[in-house]
Amino acid sequence: MAQTKRAAIQALRVMIACTVTYAISQLLNLQQGYWAVFTVLIVMQASVGATAGMAVDRLVATVAGAVLGGLAVLVTPHQPVAIGVALICVVGFASFVSARAPRLRNAGLTAAIVMLTHSQSVPVEIFVIDRIAEITLGGVIGVLSSLFILPTRSRTVVLDRFASALEVMAQILRTLAAAAEKGEPVSAVEANIGLRQSLIAAEALLIDAQRERALWLARQGISDAIPRSLWRIRNDMTYVSHLVETPFPSVVVDALGPQVASVLRAQAGFAEACGKVLRAGGQIDSELLSNADNSLQEAFDAFQHSDAAQSIGFSDTGRLFGVDFTLRRMRQNFLDLADRIQESHAR
């Protein structure tokens, strides 16, 4: 339902932007006003930041390509063979440059269009300026449409993605908790891989949010520390998953299983609380983690001095200390994440 609503809103934005662009191009009597309409269709994205970024890249590539194509027209005899050779050289050069500077990937296309559609009856410099003006018009209308017609902020999109990743973390933590409490084998490999892909996708969108603020289209930014904290938590979860995928001996499960499970469930609840604050704001109660951690520490200390601790092998002892250390480190990473979230909302 939410995806359908977002798609309908985006369709409305594009329709209005194209209508306005076409009307203005007709009022201004632009010779090739369709360039402005094409630009709207190219730059309109799902969020304000993504649209602004695409519009800026489109304009930069257009200026570079139009100037390059215009220079080629000026120095090339108006003969099919000469134009063909010049076109190949220009396209090759533009492709080489765009491989080094991806934002110029459309420069070669613009240069080729200028070379192939330029009329000898129109001075080259006027033709180039007209193309730049038309594409600028389309880019500006596209950004304004994204900004004022039921806007979706890149910041909101990114925070929602981070919140979704935290919900996945909570699910994984609860799965690990159930296995630790019952002493059952568990595998969270696929879930951890999915979480990794989710974080990579969210980080890619973070660029749009940063650009949105850099262009003064948003007041609040997103701290780079949030994804860093999420990655640290994800790495800790992966390690814990590896440590508990093979059940511990029954004496360990009986002595520490409920406490380990309690810590994992508390961290799952904390992850969900962080996700809710990312979406809606508010405060995060750090005490959600304290009681479970204290219980585990007391149980762990008691187990170390018990006869049962002497009965388990060296490998299991190492895994047990690894779980204790990683859970404490993950607690600190969750607290750091909460601080970064609060800072981000305060910016």
CSV table of C-alpha atoms in Angstrom, one decimal:
chain,number,residue,atom,x,y,z
A,1,MET,CA,0.0,0.0,0.0
A,2,ALA,CA,2.8,2.4,0.9
A,3,GLN,CA,4.7,1.6,-2.3
A,4,THR,CA,1.5,2.3,-4.3
A,5,LYS,CA,1.1,5.6,-2.6
A,6,ARG,CA,4.7,6.6,-3.2
A,7,ALA,CA,4.4,5.6,-6.9
A,8,ALA,CA,1.2,7.6,-7.3
A,9,ILE,CA,2.8,10.7,-5.7
A,10,GLN,CA,5.8,10.4,-8.0
A,11,ALA,CA,3.5,10.1,-11.1
A,12,LEU,CA,1.7,13.2,-10.0
A,13,ARG,CA,4.9,15.2,-9.6
A,14,VAL,CA,6.2,14.1,-13.0
A,15,MET,CA,2.9,14.9,-14.7
A,16,ILE,CA,2.7,18.4,-13.2
A,17,ALA,CA,6.4,19.1,-13.9
A,18,CYS,CA,6.0,18.0,-17.6
A,19,THR,CA,2.9,20.1,-18.0
A,20,VAL,CA,4.5,23.2,-16.6
A,21,THR,CA,7.7,22.7,-18.6
A,22,TYR,CA,5.8,22.2,-21.9
A,23,ALA,CA,3.7,25.3,-21.2
A,24,ILE,CA,6.7,27.5,-20.5
A,25,SER,CA,8.6,26.2,-23.5
A,26,GLN,CA,5.6,27.1,-25.7
A,27,LEU,CA,5.2,30.6,-24.1
A,28,LEU,CA,8.9,31.3,-24.6
A,29,ASN,CA,8.7,29.9,-28.1
A,30,LEU,CA,11.7,27.6,-27.6
A,31,GLN,CA,12.8,26.0,-30.9
A,32,GLN,CA,13.5,22.6,-29.3
A,33,GLY,CA,11.6,22.9,-26.0
A,34,TYR,CA,11.3,19.1,-25.9
A,35,TRP,CA,14.9,19.1,-24.4
A,36,ALA,CA,13.4,20.7,-21.3
A,37,VAL,CA,10.6,18.1,-21.1
A,38,PHE,CA,13.2,15.3,-21.6
A,39,THR,CA,15.3,16.7,-18.8
A,40,VAL,CA,12.3,16.7,-16.4
A,41,LEU,CA,11.7,13.0,-17.2
A,42,ILE,CA,15.4,12.2,-16.6
A,43,VAL,CA,16.0,14.2,-13.4
A,44,MET,CA,12.8,13.5,-11.5
A,45,GLN,CA,13.6,11.0,-8.7
A,46,ALA,CA,11.8,9.7,-5.7
A,47,SER,CA,13.2,12.3,-3.3
A,48,VAL,CA,14.2,16.0,-3.3
A,49,GLY,CA,17.9,15.2,-2.8
A,50,ALA,CA,18.1,12.6,-5.5
A,51,THR,CA,16.3,14.9,-8.0
A,52,ALA,CA,18.6,17.9,-7.1
A,53,GLY,CA,21.6,15.7,-7.5
A,54,MET,CA,20.5,14.4,-10.9
A,55,ALA,CA,19.6,17.9,-12.1
A,56,VAL,CA,23.0,19.2,-11.1
A,57,ASP,CA,24.8,16.3,-12.8
A,58,ARG,CA,22.6,16.7,-15.9
A,59,LEU,CA,23.4,20.4,-16.1
A,60,VAL,CA,27.2,19.9,-15.7
A,61,ALA,CA,27.2,17.2,-18.3
A,62,THR,CA,25.1,19.3,-20.7
A,63,VAL,CA,27.3,22.3,-20.4
A,64,ALA,CA,30.4,20.2,-21.0
A,65,GLY,CA,28.9,18.2,-23.8
A,66,ALA,CA,27.3,21.2,-25.5
A,67,VAL,CA,30.6,23.2,-25.4
A,68,LEU,CA,32.5,20.2,-26.7
A,69,GLY,CA,30.0,19.5,-29.5
A,70,GLY,CA,29.9,23.3,-30.4
A,71,LEU,CA,33.7,23.5,-30.7
A,72,ALA,CA,33.6,20.4,-32.9
A,73,VAL,CA,31.0,21.9,-35.2
A,74,LEU,CA,33.1,25.1,-35.4
A,75,VAL,CA,36.3,23.4,-36.6
A,76,THR,CA,34.7,20.6,-38.7
A,77,PRO,CA,33.9,21.1,-42.4
A,78,HIS,CA,30.3,20.4,-43.1
A,79,GLN,CA,30.9,17.2,-45.0
A,80,PRO,CA,29.6,13.7,-44.0
A,81,VAL,CA,33.0,12.1,-43.7
A,82,ALA,CA,34.5,15.0,-41.7
A,83,ILE,CA,31.5,15.1,-39.4
A,84,GLY,CA,31.7,11.3,-38.9
A,85,VAL,CA,35.4,11.4,-38.0
A,86,ALA,CA,34.8,14.4,-35.6
A,87,LEU,CA,31.8,12.6,-34.0
A,88,ILE,CA,33.9,9.5,-33.3
A,89,CYS,CA,36.7,11.5,-31.8
A,90,VAL,CA,34.3,13.6,-29.6
A,91,VAL,CA,32.4,10.6,-28.4
A,92,GLY,CA,35.6,8.7,-27.6
A,93,PHE,CA,37.0,11.6,-25.7
A,94,ALA,CA,33.8,12.2,-23.8
A,95,SER,CA,33.6,8.5,-22.9
A,96,PHE,CA,37.1,8.5,-21.6
A,97,VAL,CA,36.4,11.6,-19.4
A,98,SER,CA,33.1,10.2,-18.1
A,99,ALA,CA,34.9,7.0,-17.0
A,100,ARG,CA,37.0,9.2,-14.7
A,101,ALA,CA,34.2,11.5,-13.8
A,102,PRO,CA,30.8,9.7,-13.7
A,103,ARG,CA,28.7,12.8,-13.4
A,104,LEU,CA,29.8,13.6,-17.0
A,105,ARG,CA,28.4,10.4,-18.4
A,106,ASN,CA,25.8,12.3,-20.5
A,107,ALA,CA,28.3,14.7,-21.9
A,108,GLY,CA,29.0,12.5,-24.9
A,109,LEU,CA,25.3,12.2,-25.7
A,110,THR,CA,24.8,15.9,-25.6
A,111,ALA,CA,27.9,16.6,-27.7
A,112,ALA,CA,26.7,14.0,-30.3
A,113,ILE,CA,23.2,15.6,-30.4
A,114,VAL,CA,24.6,19.0,-30.9
A,115,MET,CA,26.8,17.9,-33.8
A,116,LEU,CA,24.1,15.9,-35.5
A,117,THR,CA,21.1,18.3,-35.0
A,118,HIS,CA,22.8,21.7,-35.5
A,119,SER,CA,21.4,23.7,-38.4
A,120,GLN,CA,23.8,25.9,-40.4
A,121,SER,CA,21.2,28.6,-40.4
A,122,VAL,CA,21.7,29.1,-36.6
A,123,PRO,CA,25.0,30.3,-35.2
A,124,VAL,CA,26.7,27.6,-33.2
A,125,GLU,CA,27.0,29.7,-30.0
A,126,ILE,CA,23.3,30.5,-30.1
A,127,PHE,CA,22.4,26.8,-30.6
A,128,VAL,CA,24.6,25.8,-27.7
A,129,ILE,CA,23.2,28.5,-25.4
A,130,ASP,CA,19.7,27.5,-26.3
A,131,ARG,CA,20.3,23.8,-25.4
A,132,ILE,CA,21.8,24.8,-22.1
A,133,ALA,CA,18.9,27.1,-21.3
A,134,GLU,CA,16.3,24.4,-22.1
A,135,ILE,CA,18.0,21.8,-20.0
A,136,THR,CA,18.4,24.3,-17.1
A,137,LEU,CA,14.7,25.0,-17.4
A,138,GLY,CA,13.8,21.4,-17.1
A,139,GLY,CA,16.2,20.8,-14.2
A,140,VAL,CA,14.9,23.8,-12.2
A,141,ILE,CA,11.3,22.8,-12.7
A,142,GLY,CA,12.1,19.2,-11.8
A,143,VAL,CA,13.7,20.3,-8.5
A,144,LEU,CA,10.9,22.7,-7.7
A,145,SER,CA,8.3,20.1,-8.4
A,146,SER,CA,10.0,17.6,-6.0
A,147,LEU,CA,10.4,20.4,-3.4
A,148,PHE,CA,6.8,21.7,-3.4
A,149,ILE,CA,4.6,18.9,-4.7
A,150,LEU,CA,4.1,16.5,-1.7
A,151,PRO,CA,7.9,16.4,-1.2
A,152,THR,CA,9.8,13.3,0.0
A,153,ARG,CA,13.0,14.3,1.7
A,154,SER,CA,16.1,12.2,1.1
A,155,ARG,CA,16.8,12.5,4.8
A,156,THR,CA,13.4,10.8,5.5
A,157,VAL,CA,14.1,8.0,3.1
A,158,VAL,CA,17.5,7.3,4.5
A,159,LEU,CA,16.4,7.3,8.1
A,160,ASP,CA,13.5,5.0,7.1
A,161,ARG,CA,16.1,2.6,5.5
A,162,PHE,CA,18.3,2.7,8.6
A,163,ALA,CA,15.2,2.0,10.8
A,164,SER,CA,14.3,-1.0,8.6
A,165,ALA,CA,17.8,-2.3,9.0
A,166,LEU,CA,17.4,-2.0,12.8
A,167,GLU,CA,14.2,-4.0,12.6
A,168,VAL,CA,16.0,-6.8,10.7
A,169,MET,CA,18.7,-6.6,13.4
A,170,ALA,CA,16.0,-7.1,16.1
A,171,GLN,CA,14.7,-10.2,14.3
A,172,ILE,CA,18.1,-11.7,14.0
A,173,LEU,CA,18.9,-11.0,17.7
A,174,ARG,CA,15.6,-12.7,18.8
A,175,THR,CA,16.4,-15.7,16.7
A,176,LEU,CA,19.8,-16.0,18.3
A,177,ALA,CA,18.2,-15.5,21.7
A,178,ALA,CA,15.8,-18.4,21.2
A,179,ALA,CA,18.7,-20.7,20.2
A,180,ALA,CA,20.9,-19.6,23.1
A,181,GLU,CA,18.2,-20.2,25.6
A,182,LYS,CA,17.3,-23.7,24.3
A,183,GLY,CA,20.8,-24.8,23.4
A,184,GLU,CA,19.8,-25.4,19.8
A,185,PRO,CA,21.8,-25.0,16.6
A,186,VAL,CA,21.1,-21.8,14.6
A,187,SER,CA,22.3,-20.2,11.4
A,188,ALA,CA,21.9,-16.5,10.6
A,189,VAL,CA,24.1,-16.4,7.6
A,190,GLU,CA,21.5,-15.5,5.1
A,191,ALA,CA,19.9,-12.9,7.4
A,192,ASN,CA,23.3,-11.3,8.0
A,193,ILE,CA,24.0,-11.1,4.3
A,194,GLY,CA,20.6,-9.5,3.7
A,195,LEU,CA,21.3,-7.0,6.5
A,196,ARG,CA,24.7,-6.2,4.9
A,197,GLN,CA,23.0,-5.5,1.5
A,198,SER,CA,20.4,-3.3,3.3
A,199,LEU,CA,23.1,-1.2,4.9
A,200,ILE,CA,25.0,-0.8,1.6
A,201,ALA,CA,21.8,0.4,-0.1
A,202,ALA,CA,21.0,2.9,2.7
A,203,GLU,CA,24.5,4.3,2.6
A,204,ALA,CA,24.2,4.9,-1.1
A,205,LEU,CA,21.1,7.0,-0.5
A,206,LEU,CA,22.9,8.9,2.2
A,207,ILE,CA,24.8,10.8,-0.5
A,208,ASP,CA,21.4,12.2,-1.7
A,209,ALA,CA,20.6,13.4,1.8
A,210,GLN,CA,24.0,15.1,2.2
A,211,ARG,CA,23.6,16.8,-1.2
A,212,GLU,CA,20.1,17.9,-0.3
A,213,ARG,CA,21.5,19.8,2.7
A,214,ALA,CA,24.5,21.1,0.8
A,215,LEU,CA,22.1,22.7,-1.7
A,216,TRP,CA,20.1,24.3,1.1
A,217,LEU,CA,17.1,22.2,0.4
A,218,ALA,CA,17.0,20.7,3.9
A,219,ARG,CA,17.8,22.1,7.3
A,220,GLN,CA,18.8,18.9,9.0
A,221,GLY,CA,21.5,16.5,8.0
A,222,ILE,CA,22.4,12.9,9.0
A,223,SER,CA,25.5,12.1,11.0
A,224,ASP,CA,28.0,9.9,9.2
A,225,ALA,CA,28.5,8.2,12.5
A,226,ILE,CA,25.0,6.5,12.3
A,227,PRO,CA,25.9,4.1,9.5
A,228,ARG,CA,29.3,3.5,11.1
A,229,SER,CA,27.7,2.5,14.3
A,230,LEU,CA,25.2,0.2,12.4
A,231,TRP,CA,28.1,-1.5,10.7
A,232,ARG,CA,29.9,-2.1,14.0
A,233,ILE,CA,26.7,-3.6,15.4
A,234,ARG,CA,26.2,-5.7,12.3
A,235,ASN,CA,29.8,-7.1,12.6
A,236,ASP,CA,29.3,-7.9,16.3
A,237,MET,CA,26.0,-9.7,15.5
A,238,THR,CA,27.8,-11.7,12.8
A,239,TYR,CA,30.4,-12.8,15.2
A,240,VAL,CA,27.9,-13.7,17.9
A,241,SER,CA,26.0,-15.7,15.3
A,242,HIS,CA,29.2,-17.6,14.5
A,243,LEU,CA,29.9,-18.3,18.2
A,244,VAL,CA,26.4,-19.7,19.0
A,245,GLU,CA,25.6,-21.5,15.8
A,246,THR,CA,26.9,-24.7,17.5
A,247,PRO,CA,25.1,-25.3,20.8
A,248,PHE,CA,27.1,-25.0,24.0
A,249,PRO,CA,27.2,-27.9,26.5
A,250,SER,CA,24.1,-28.3,28.6
A,251,VAL,CA,25.8,-27.1,31.7
A,252,VAL,CA,26.5,-23.8,30.0
A,253,VAL,CA,23.0,-23.5,28.6
A,254,ASP,CA,21.5,-24.2,32.0
A,255,ALA,CA,23.7,-21.7,33.8
A,256,LEU,CA,23.9,-18.9,31.2
A,257,GLY,CA,21.4,-19.5,28.4
A,258,PRO,CA,18.5,-17.5,29.9
A,259,GLN,CA,20.7,-14.6,30.8
A,260,VAL,CA,22.4,-14.5,27.3
A,261,ALA,CA,18.9,-14.7,25.7
A,262,SER,CA,17.7,-11.9,27.9
A,263,VAL,CA,20.6,-9.7,26.8
A,264,LEU,CA,19.9,-10.5,23.1
A,265,ARG,CA,16.2,-9.7,23.5
A,266,ALA,CA,17.0,-6.5,25.3
A,267,GLN,CA,19.3,-5.4,22.5
A,268,ALA,CA,16.6,-6.4,20.0
A,269,GLY,CA,14.1,-4.1,21.8
A,270,PHE,CA,16.7,-1.4,21.9
A,271,ALA,CA,17.3,-1.7,18.2
A,272,GLU,CA,13.5,-1.3,17.6
A,273,ALA,CA,13.4,1.7,19.9
A,274,CYS,CA,16.2,3.3,17.9
A,275,GLY,CA,14.4,2.6,14.7
A,276,LYS,CA,11.2,4.3,16.0
A,277,VAL,CA,13.2,7.4,17.0
A,278,LEU,CA,14.8,7.5,13.6
A,279,ARG,CA,11.4,7.7,12.0
A,280,ALA,CA,9.5,9.8,14.4
A,281,GLY,CA,12.0,11.5,16.8
A,282,GLY,CA,11.9,11.3,20.6
A,283,GLN,CA,14.2,9.9,23.3
A,284,ILE,CA,15.9,6.6,23.6
A,285,ASP,CA,15.9,5.0,27.1
A,286,SER,CA,19.4,3.5,27.6
A,287,GLU,CA,18.2,1.7,30.7
A,288,LEU,CA,16.5,-0.8,28.4
A,289,LEU,CA,19.9,-2.6,28.3
A,290,SER,CA,21.1,-2.3,31.9
A,291,ASN,CA,19.0,-4.9,33.8
A,292,ALA,CA,19.7,-7.8,31.4
A,293,ASP,CA,23.5,-6.9,31.2
A,294,ASN,CA,23.8,-6.9,35.0
A,295,SER,CA,22.0,-10.3,35.3
A,296,LEU,CA,24.4,-11.8,32.7
A,297,GLN,CA,27.5,-10.4,34.4
A,298,GLU,CA,26.4,-11.8,37.7
A,299,ALA,CA,25.6,-15.2,36.2
A,300,PHE,CA,28.9,-15.2,34.2
A,301,ASP,CA,31.0,-14.4,37.3
A,302,ALA,CA,29.2,-17.1,39.3
A,303,PHE,CA,29.7,-19.7,36.5
A,304,GLN,CA,33.5,-18.9,36.3
A,305,HIS,CA,33.9,-20.0,39.9
A,306,SER,CA,31.7,-23.1,39.7
A,307,ASP,CA,32.7,-26.7,39.2
A,308,ALA,CA,30.7,-26.8,36.0
A,309,ALA,CA,33.1,-24.3,34.4
A,310,GLN,CA,35.9,-26.8,34.9
A,311,SER,CA,34.0,-29.5,33.0
A,312,ILE,CA,33.8,-27.8,29.6
A,313,GLY,CA,36.5,-27.9,27.0
A,314,PHE,CA,39.0,-25.2,26.0
A,315,SER,CA,37.1,-24.5,22.7
A,316,ASP,CA,33.8,-24.0,24.5
A,317,THR,CA,35.5,-21.8,27.1
A,318,GLY,CA,36.9,-19.6,24.4
A,319,ARG,CA,33.5,-19.3,22.7
A,320,LEU,CA,31.9,-18.5,25.9
A,321,PHE,CA,34.3,-15.6,26.7
A,322,GLY,CA,33.9,-14.5,23.1
A,323,VAL,CA,30.1,-14.2,23.5
A,324,ASP,CA,30.4,-12.3,26.8
A,325,PHE,CA,33.0,-9.8,25.4
A,326,THR,CA,31.1,-9.3,22.1
A,327,LEU,CA,27.7,-8.8,23.8
A,328,ARG,CA,29.3,-6.1,26.1
A,329,ARG,CA,30.9,-4.5,23.0
A,330,MET,CA,27.6,-4.6,21.1
A,331,ARG,CA,25.9,-2.9,24.1
A,332,GLN,CA,28.3,0.0,23.9
A,333,ASN,CA,27.9,0.2,20.1
A,334,PHE,CA,24.1,0.4,20.6
A,335,LEU,CA,24.5,3.2,23.2
A,336,ASP,CA,26.8,5.0,20.7
A,337,LEU,CA,24.2,4.6,18.0
A,338,ALA,CA,21.5,6.1,20.3
A,339,ASP,CA,23.8,9.1,21.0
A,340,ARG,CA,24.4,9.6,17.3
A,341,ILE,CA,20.7,9.4,16.5
A,342,GLN,CA,19.9,12.0,19.2
A,343,GLU,CA,22.6,14.3,17.8
A,344,SER,CA,21.3,13.9,14.3
A,345,HIS,CA,17.8,14.9,15.3
A,346,ALA,CA,19.2,17.9,17.2
A,347,ARG,CA,21.2,19.2,14.1
